[in-house]
Coordinates of C-alpha atoms in Angstrom, one line a residue:
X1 CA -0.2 -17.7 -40.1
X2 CA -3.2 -19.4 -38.2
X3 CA -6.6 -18.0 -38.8
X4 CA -7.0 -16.5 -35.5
X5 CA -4.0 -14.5 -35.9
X6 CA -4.8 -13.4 -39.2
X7 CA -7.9 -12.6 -37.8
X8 CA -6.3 -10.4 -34.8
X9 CA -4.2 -8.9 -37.3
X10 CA -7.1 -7.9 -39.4
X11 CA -9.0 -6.5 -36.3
X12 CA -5.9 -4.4 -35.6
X13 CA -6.1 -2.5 -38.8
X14 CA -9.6 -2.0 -38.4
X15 CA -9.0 -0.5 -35.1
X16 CA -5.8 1.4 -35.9
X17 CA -8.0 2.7 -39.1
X18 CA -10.8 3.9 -36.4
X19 CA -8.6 5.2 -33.8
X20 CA -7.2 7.6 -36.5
X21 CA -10.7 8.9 -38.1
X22 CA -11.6 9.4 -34.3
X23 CA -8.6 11.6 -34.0
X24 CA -9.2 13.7 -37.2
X25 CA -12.8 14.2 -36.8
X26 CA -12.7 15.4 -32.9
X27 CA -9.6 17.9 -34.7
X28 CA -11.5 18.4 -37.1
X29 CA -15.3 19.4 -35.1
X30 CA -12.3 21.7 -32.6
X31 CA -11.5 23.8 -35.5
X32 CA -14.9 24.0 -36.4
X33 CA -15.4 25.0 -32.9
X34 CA -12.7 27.8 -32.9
X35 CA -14.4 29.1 -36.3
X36 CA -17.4 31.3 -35.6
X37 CA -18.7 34.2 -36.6
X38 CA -16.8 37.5 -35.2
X39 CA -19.7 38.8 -33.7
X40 CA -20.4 35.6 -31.6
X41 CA -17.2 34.8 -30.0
X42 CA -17.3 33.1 -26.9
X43 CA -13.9 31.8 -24.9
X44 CA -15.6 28.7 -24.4
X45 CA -15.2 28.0 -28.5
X46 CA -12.0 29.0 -28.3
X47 CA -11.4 25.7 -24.9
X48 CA -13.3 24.0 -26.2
X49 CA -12.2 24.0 -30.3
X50 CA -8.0 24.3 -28.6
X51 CA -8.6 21.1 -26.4
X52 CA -10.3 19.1 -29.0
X53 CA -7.4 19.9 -31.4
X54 CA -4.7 19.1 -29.1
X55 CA -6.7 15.1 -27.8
X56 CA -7.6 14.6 -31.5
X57 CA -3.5 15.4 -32.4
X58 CA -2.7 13.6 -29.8
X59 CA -4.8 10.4 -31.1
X60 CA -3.6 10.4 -34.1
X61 CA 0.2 10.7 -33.1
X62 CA -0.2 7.0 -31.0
X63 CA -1.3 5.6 -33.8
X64 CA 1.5 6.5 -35.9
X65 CA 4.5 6.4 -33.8
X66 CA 5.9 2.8 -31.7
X67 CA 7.8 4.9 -29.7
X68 CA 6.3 7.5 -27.5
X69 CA 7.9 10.2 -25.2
X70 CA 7.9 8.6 -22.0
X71 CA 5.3 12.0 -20.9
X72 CA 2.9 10.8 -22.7
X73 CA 2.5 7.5 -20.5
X74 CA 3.0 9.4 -17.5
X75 CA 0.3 12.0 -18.0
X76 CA -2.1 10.4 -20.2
X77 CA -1.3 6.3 -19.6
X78 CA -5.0 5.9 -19.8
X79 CA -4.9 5.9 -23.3
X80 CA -3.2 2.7 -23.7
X81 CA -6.6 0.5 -22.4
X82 CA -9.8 0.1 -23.7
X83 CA -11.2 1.8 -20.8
X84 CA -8.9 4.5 -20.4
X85 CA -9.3 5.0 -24.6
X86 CA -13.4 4.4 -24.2
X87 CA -14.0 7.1 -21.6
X88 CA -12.1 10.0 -23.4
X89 CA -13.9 9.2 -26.8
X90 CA -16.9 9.1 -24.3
X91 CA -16.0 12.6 -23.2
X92 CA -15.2 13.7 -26.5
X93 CA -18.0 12.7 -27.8
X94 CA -20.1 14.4 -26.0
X95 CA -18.0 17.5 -25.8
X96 CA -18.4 17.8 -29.9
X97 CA -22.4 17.5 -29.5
X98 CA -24.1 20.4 -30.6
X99 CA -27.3 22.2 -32.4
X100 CA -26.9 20.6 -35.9
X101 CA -26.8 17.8 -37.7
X102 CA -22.6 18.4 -38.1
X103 CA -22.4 19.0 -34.8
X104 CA -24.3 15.9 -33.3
X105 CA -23.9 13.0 -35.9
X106 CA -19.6 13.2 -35.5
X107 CA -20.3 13.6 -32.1
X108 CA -22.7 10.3 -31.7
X109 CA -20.3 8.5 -33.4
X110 CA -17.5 9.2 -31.3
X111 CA -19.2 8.4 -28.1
X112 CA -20.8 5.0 -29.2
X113 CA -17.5 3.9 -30.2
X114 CA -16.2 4.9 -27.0
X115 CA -19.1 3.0 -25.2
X116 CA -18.2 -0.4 -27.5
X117 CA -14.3 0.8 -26.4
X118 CA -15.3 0.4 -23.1
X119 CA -17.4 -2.9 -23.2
X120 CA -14.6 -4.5 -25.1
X121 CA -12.3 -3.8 -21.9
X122 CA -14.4 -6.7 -20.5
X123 CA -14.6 -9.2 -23.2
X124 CA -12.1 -11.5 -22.3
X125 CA -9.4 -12.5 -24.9
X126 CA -9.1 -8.6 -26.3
X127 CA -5.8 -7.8 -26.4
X128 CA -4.2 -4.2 -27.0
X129 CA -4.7 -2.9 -30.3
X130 CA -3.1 0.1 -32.5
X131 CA -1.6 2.4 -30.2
X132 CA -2.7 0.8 -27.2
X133 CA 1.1 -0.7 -26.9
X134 CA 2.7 -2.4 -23.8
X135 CA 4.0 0.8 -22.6
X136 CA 6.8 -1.2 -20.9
X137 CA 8.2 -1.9 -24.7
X138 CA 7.5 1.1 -25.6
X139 CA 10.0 2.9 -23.9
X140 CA 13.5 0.7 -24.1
X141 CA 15.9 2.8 -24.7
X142 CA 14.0 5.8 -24.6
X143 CA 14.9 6.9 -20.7

């Protein structure tokens, strides 16, 4: 194997590796979310908490499955680019923000790696990584 692929190969971990503690933690931070005290419940936790669970699921299931249902690229195809990938870590980020220091430092890590996610769209030579399959191989045989 030539250097540079071992080196791609290596990045790809890395990346697959990140792409699934991104997942967990915005799960994690929406349960959190969901969990407050009885006398301060607000539907927004509940949104809020239920639609970080469901993207941070959802995360963590490209990474660990080749083959997708073909909804999945119809509905949410953005999540196979860097951009696409970038922006909703972006959004997640900043959705996870909060008061405290276990609110804010999960949440500032989410949405810087979603800003380098979205400069590395532009560095040429970055090919897909992890669950960022061609989602034209992703589907034979599925349909």
């Amino acid at each position: 194997m030539s250097s540079m692929k071992r080196l791609f190969h290596q990045f790809s971990h890395i990346f697959r590796l990140l792409n699934v503690l991104i997942g967990l933690s915005i799960a994690v931070e929406g349960c959190f979310a969901i969990y407050t005290p009885p006398m301060s419940f607000r539907p927004r936790h509940l949104i809020v908490g239920l639609a970080n669970i469901l993207f941070g699921a959802l995360l963590v299931f490209l990474e660990f499955k080749k083959r997708h249902p073909k909804q999945i690229a119809q509905y949410a195809g953005f999540l196979y680019t860097f951009t696409g990938r970038g922006l909703v870590y972006l959004f997640m980020g900043a959705n996870i923000n909060g008061n405290t220091w276990v609110w804010w430092t999960p949440g500032a890590v989410v949405t810087y790696l979603g800003g380098a996610y979205v400069l590395l769209a532009w560095v040429p030579g970055v090919r897909r990584v992890g669950g960022m399959w061609d989602p034209a191989e992703m589907f034979e045989g599925l349909v």
